[in-house]
PDB file of C-alpha atoms in Angstrom:
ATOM      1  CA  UNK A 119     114.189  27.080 132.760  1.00  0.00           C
ATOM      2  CA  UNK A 120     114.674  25.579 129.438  1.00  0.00           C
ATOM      3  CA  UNK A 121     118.355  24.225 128.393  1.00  0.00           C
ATOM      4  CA  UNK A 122     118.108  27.009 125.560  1.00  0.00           C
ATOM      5  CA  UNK A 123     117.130  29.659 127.652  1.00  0.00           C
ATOM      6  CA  UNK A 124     119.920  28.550 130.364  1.00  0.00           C
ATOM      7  CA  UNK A 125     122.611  28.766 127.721  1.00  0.00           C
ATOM      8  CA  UNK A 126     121.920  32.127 126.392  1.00  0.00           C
ATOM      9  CA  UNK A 127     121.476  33.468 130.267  1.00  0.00           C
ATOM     10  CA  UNK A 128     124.897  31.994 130.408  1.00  0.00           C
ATOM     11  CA  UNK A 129     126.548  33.390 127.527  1.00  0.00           C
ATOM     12  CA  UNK A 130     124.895  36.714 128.687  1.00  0.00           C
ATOM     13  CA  UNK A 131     126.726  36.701 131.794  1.00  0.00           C
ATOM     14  CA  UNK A 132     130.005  35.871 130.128  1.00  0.00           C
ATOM     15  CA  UNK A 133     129.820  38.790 127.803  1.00  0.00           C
ATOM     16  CA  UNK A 134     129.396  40.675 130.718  1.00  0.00           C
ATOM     17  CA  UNK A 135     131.803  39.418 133.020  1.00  0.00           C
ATOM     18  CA  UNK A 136     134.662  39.991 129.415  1.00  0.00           C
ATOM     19  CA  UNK A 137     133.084  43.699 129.312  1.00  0.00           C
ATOM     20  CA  UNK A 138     133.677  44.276 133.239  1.00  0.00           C
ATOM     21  CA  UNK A 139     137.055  43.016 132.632  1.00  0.00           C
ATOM     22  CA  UNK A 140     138.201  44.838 129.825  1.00  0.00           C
ATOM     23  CA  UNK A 141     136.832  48.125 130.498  1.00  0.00           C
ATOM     24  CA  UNK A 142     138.819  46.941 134.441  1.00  0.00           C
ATOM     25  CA  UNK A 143     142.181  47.209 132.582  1.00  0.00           C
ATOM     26  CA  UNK A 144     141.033  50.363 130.243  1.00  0.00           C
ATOM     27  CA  UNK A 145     140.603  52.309 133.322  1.00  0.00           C
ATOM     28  CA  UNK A 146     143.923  50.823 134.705  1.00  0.00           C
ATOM     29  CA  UNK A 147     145.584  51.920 131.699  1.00  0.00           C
ATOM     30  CA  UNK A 148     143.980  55.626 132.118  1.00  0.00           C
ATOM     31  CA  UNK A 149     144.888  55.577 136.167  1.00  0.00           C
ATOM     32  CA  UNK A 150     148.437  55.328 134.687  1.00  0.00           C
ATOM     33  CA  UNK A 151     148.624  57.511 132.164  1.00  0.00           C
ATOM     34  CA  UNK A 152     146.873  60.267 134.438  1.00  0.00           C
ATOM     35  CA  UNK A 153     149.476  59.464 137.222  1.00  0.00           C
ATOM     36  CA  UNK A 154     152.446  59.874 134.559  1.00  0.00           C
ATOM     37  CA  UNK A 155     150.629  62.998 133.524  1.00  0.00           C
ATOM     38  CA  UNK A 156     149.924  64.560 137.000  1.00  0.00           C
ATOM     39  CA  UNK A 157     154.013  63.576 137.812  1.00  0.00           C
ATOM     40  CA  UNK A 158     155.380  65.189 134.381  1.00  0.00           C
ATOM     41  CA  UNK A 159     153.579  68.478 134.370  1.00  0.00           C
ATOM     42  CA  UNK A 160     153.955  69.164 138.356  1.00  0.00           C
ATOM     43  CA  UNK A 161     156.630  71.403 138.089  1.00  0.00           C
ATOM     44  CA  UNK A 162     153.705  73.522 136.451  1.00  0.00           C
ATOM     45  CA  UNK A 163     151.923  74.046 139.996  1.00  0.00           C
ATOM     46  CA  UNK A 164     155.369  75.547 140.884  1.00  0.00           C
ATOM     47  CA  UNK A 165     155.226  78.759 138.592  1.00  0.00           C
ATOM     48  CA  UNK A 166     154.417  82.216 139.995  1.00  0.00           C
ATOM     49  CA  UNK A 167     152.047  84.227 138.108  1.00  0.00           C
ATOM     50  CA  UNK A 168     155.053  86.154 136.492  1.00  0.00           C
ATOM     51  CA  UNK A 169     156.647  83.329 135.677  1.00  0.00           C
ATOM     52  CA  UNK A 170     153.669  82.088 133.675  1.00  0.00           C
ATOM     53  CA  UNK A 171     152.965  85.907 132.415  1.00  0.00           C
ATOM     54  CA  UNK A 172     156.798  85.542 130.838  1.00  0.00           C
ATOM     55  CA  UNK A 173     156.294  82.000 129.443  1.00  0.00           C
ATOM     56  CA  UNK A 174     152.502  83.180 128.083  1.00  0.00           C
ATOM     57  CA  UNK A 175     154.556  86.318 126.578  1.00  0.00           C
ATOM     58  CA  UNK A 176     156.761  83.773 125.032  1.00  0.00           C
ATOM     59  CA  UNK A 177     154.552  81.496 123.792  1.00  0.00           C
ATOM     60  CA  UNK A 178     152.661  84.383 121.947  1.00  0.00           C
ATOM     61  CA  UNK A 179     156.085  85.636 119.964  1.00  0.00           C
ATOM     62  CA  UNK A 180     156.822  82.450 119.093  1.00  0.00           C
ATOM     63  CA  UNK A 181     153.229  81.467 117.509  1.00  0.00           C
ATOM     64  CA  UNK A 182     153.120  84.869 115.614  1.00  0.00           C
ATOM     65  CA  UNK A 183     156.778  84.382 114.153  1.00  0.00           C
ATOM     66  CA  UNK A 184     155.346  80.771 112.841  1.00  0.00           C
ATOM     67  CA  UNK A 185     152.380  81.984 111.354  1.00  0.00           C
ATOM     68  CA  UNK A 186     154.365  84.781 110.027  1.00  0.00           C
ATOM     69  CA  UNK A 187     156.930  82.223 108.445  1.00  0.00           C
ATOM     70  CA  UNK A 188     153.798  80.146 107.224  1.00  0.00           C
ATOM     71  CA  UNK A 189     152.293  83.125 105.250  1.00  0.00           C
ATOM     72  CA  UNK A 190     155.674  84.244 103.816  1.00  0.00           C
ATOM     73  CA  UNK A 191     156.212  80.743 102.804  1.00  0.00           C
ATOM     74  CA  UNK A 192     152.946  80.485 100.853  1.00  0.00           C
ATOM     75  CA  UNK A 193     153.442  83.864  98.964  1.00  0.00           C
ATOM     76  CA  UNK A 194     156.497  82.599  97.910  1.00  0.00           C
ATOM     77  CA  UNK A 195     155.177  79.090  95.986  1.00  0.00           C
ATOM     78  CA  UNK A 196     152.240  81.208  94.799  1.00  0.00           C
ATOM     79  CA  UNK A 197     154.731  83.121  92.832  1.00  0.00           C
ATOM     80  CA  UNK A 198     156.749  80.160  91.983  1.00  0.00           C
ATOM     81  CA  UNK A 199     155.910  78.884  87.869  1.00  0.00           C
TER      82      UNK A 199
END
């Protein structure tokens, strides 16, 4: 093997090597986030179907009165001079 071709063989496997590390600590970082995730939303797991029926209920009166306040608040700048 040629000293040109041994250097570029090299610098191959160091690229590689930098990838396999920093994609190492992306999934880390992920692994972490989905373990903070999993740990916030657990009390979610603990909700009866009524008690998500309610909080569905909820959430559907509270999007309608924003998109209500959104429309009312565009009819009044289109009448504004």
């Amino acid at each position: 093997m040629s000293v040109g071709a041994w250097s570029r063989w090299c610098d191959r496997v160091e690229e590689a090597w930098n990838r396999h590390v920093r994609h190492r600590e992306l999934y880390r970082q992920l692994d972490v986030v989905r373990a903070e995730l999993k740990a916030r939303t657990a009390w979610v797991d603990e909700l009866t179907e009524e008690d998500l029926a309610e909080a569905l209920r909820g959430l559907g009166e509270r999007i309608n009165a924003a998109r209500e306040a959104g429309s009312d608040a565009a009819e009044r700048s289109e009448g504004t001079p």
